[in-house]
Short mmCIF file of C-alpha atoms in Angstrom, two decimals:
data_model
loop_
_atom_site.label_atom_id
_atom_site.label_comp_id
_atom_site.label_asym_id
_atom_site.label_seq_id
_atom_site.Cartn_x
_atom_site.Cartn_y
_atom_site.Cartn_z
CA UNK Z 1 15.53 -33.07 2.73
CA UNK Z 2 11.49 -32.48 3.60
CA UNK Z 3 12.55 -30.90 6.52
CA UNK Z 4 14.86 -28.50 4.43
CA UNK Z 5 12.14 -27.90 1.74
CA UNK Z 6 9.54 -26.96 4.72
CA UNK Z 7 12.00 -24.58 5.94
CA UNK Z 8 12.49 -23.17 2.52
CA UNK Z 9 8.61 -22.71 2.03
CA UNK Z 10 7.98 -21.54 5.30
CA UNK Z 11 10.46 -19.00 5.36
CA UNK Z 12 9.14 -17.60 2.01
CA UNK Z 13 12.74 -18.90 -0.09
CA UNK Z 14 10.97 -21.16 -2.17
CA UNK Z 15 7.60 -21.33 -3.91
CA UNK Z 16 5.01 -23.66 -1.94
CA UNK Z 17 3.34 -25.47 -4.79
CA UNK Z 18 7.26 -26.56 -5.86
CA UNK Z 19 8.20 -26.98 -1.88
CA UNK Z 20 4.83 -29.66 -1.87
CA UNK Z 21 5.82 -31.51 -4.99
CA UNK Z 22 9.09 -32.02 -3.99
CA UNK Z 23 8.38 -32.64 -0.01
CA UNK Z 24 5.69 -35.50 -1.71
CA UNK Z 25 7.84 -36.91 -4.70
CA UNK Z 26 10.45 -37.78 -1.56
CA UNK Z 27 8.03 -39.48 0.71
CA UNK Z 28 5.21 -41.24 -1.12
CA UNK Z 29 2.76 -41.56 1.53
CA UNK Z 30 0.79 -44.33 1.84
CA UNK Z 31 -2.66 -43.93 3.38
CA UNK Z 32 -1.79 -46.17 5.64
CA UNK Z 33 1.16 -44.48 6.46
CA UNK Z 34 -0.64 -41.52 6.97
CA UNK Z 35 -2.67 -43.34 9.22
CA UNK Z 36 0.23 -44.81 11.21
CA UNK Z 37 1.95 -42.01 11.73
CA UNK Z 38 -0.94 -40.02 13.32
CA UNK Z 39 -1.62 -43.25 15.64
CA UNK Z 40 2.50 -42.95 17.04
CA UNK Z 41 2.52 -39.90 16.29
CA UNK Z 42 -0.47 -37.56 17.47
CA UNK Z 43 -0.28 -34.03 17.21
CA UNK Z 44 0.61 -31.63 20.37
CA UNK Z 45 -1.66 -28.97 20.55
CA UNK Z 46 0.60 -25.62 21.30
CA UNK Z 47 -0.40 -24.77 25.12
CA UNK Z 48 -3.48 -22.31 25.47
CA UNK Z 49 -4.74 -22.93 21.54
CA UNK Z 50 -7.57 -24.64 22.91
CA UNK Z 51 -8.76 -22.40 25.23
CA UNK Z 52 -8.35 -19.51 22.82
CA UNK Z 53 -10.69 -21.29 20.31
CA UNK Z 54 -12.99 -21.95 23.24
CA UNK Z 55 -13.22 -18.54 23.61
CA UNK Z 56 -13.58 -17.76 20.00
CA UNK Z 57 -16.50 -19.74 19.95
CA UNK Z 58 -18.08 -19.21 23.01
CA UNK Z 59 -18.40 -15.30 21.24
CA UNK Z 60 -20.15 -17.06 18.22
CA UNK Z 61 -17.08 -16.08 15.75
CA UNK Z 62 -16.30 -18.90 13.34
CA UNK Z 63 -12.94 -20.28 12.72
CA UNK Z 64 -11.26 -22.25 10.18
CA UNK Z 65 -7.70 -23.95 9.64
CA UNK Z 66 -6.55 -23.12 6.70
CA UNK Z 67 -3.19 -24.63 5.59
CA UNK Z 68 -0.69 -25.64 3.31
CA UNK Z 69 -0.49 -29.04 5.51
CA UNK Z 70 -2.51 -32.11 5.03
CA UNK Z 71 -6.63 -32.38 5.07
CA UNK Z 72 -6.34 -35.42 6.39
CA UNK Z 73 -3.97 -34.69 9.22
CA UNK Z 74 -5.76 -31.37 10.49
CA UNK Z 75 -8.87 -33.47 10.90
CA UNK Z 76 -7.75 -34.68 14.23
CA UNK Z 77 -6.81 -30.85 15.51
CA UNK Z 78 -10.01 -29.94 14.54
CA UNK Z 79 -11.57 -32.52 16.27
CA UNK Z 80 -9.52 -31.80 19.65
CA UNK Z 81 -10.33 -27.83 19.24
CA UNK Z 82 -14.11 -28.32 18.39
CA UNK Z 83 -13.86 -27.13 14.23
CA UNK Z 84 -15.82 -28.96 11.67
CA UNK Z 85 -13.65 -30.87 9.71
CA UNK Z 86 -16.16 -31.01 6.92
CA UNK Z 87 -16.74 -27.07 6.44
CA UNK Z 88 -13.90 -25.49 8.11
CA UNK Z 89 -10.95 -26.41 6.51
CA UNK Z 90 -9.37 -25.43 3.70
CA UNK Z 91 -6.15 -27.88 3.36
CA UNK Z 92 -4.51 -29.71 0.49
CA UNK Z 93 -5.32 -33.18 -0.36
CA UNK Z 94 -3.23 -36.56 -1.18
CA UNK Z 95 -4.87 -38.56 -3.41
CA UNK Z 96 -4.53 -42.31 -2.94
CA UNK Z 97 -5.65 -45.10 -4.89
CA UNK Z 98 -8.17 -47.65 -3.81
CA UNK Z 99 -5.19 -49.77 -2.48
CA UNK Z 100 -4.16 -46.94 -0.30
CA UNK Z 101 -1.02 -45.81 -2.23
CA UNK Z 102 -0.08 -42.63 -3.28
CA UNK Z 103 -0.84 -41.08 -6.43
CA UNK Z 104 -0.32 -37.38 -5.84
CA UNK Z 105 -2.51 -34.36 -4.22
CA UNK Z 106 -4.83 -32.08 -5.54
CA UNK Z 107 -3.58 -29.32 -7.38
CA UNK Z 108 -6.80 -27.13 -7.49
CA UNK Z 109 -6.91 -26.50 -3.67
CA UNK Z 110 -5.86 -23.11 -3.01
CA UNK Z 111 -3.69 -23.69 -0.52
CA UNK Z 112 -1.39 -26.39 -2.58
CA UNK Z 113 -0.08 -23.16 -4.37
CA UNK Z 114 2.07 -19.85 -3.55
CA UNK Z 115 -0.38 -16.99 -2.56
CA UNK Z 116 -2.96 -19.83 -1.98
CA UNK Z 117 -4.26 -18.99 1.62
CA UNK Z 118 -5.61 -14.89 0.46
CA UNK Z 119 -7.58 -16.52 -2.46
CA UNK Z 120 -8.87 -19.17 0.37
CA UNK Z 121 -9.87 -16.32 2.10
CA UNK Z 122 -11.37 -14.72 0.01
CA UNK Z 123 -13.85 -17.78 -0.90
CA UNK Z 124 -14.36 -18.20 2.76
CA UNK Z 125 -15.22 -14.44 2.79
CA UNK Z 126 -17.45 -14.56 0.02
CA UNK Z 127 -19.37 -18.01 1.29
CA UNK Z 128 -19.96 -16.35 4.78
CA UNK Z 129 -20.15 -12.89 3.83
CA UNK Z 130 -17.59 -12.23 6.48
CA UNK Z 131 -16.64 -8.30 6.97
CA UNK Z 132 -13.66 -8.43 9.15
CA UNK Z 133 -11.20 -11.69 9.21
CA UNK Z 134 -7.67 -12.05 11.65
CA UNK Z 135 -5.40 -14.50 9.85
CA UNK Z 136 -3.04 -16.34 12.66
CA UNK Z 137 -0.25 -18.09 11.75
CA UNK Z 138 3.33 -18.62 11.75
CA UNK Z 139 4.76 -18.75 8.10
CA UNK Z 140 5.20 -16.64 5.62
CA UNK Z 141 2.22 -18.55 3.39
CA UNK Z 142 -0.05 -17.42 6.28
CA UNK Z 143 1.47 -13.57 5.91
CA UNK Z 144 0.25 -13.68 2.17
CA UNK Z 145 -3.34 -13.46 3.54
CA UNK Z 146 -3.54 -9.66 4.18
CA UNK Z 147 -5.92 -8.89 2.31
CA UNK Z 148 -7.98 -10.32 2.58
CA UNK Z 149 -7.43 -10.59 5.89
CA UNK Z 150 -7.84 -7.31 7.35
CA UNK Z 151 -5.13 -7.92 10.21
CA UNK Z 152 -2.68 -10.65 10.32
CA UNK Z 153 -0.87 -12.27 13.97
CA UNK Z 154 2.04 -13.96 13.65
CA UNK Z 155 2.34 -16.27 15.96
CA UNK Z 156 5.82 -17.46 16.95
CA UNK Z 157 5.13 -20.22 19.54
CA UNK Z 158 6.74 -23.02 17.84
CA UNK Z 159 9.37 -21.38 15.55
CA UNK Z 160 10.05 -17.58 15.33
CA UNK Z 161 10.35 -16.55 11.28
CA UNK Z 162 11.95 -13.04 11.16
CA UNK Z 163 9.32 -12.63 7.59
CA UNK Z 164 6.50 -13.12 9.97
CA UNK Z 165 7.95 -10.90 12.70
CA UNK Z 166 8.54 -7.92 9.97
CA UNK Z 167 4.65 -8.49 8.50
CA UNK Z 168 2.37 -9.35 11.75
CA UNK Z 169 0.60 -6.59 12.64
CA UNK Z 170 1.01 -8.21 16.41
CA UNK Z 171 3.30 -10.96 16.89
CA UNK Z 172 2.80 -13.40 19.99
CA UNK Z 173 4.20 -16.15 21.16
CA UNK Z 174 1.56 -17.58 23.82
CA UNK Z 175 -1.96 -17.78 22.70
CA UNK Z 176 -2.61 -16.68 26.25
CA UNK Z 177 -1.71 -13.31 25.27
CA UNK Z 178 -4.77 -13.21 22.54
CA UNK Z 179 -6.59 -14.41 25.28
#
């Protein structure tokens, strides 16, 4: 079923704040869970990602992860790929109590609601008085981010969504090719 509503959402079929709600009203998780499953399970990095960042910030440009996924599970990729966790990512939230259990996520992030990442953007623009931003990604959440995003790659490494084929202004499928 979470795997169903993350299609839905991703694919643009079903509104993200409802795809979240439902995704967390079936799996409760625990912090500890959380934790546990980041231990067995730690994430992959897609091949090349980290050199592109390298690159990114060897040329001084700043990056952030910004995503409909988990604060505290994007901490570790931005660990691994050199992006403070503190400033540079703009991710929804679980809330926990002080026993570690779940009590639901933070509806005022941007990015726990449809058209979520642009008005991210936009407060990341505004903050850093950025004139030019690429959005990357590979859903159609990430799509919804031109403007104010001035170009946006879909990336297709993972999955290939026909919505973010039809609205990339590139499309790629090997970060080696932005490289």
């Amino acid at each position: 079923q979470v795997s169903e509503l993350t299609a839905a959402a991703m694919e643009g079929g079903m509104k993200f704040q409802d795809a979240l709600q439902a995704r967390l009203d079936l799996l409760r998780p625990s912090r500890q869970q959380i934790h546990a499953c980041l231990r067995d399970h730690p994430f992959q990095l897609v091949p090349r990602v980290d050199e592109f960042i390298a690159k990114l910030h060897a040329l001084n440009k700043h990056v952030y992860l910004v995503s409909g996924g988990f604060h505290i599970m994007i901490e570790p990729v931005a660990a691994q790929l050199g992006i403070n966790a503190e400033t540079n990512i703009v991710a929804n939230r679980i809330v926990h109590n002080d026993d570690g259990a779940y009590t639901g996520f933070d509806p005022n992030e941007p990015t726990s609601m449809d058209m979520g990442k642009p008005k991210a953007l936009e407060t990341i623009q505004s903050r850093g008085k950025y004139q030019c931003m690429v959005m990357i990604g590979d859903g159609a959440t990430d799509a919804q981010a031109k403007p104010p995003a001035r170009a946006f790659i879909g990336f297709g490494g993972v999955a290939v969504r026909q919505k973010v084929v039809e609205s990339a202004d590139w499309f790629v499928t090997d970060f080696g090719d932005l490289l």
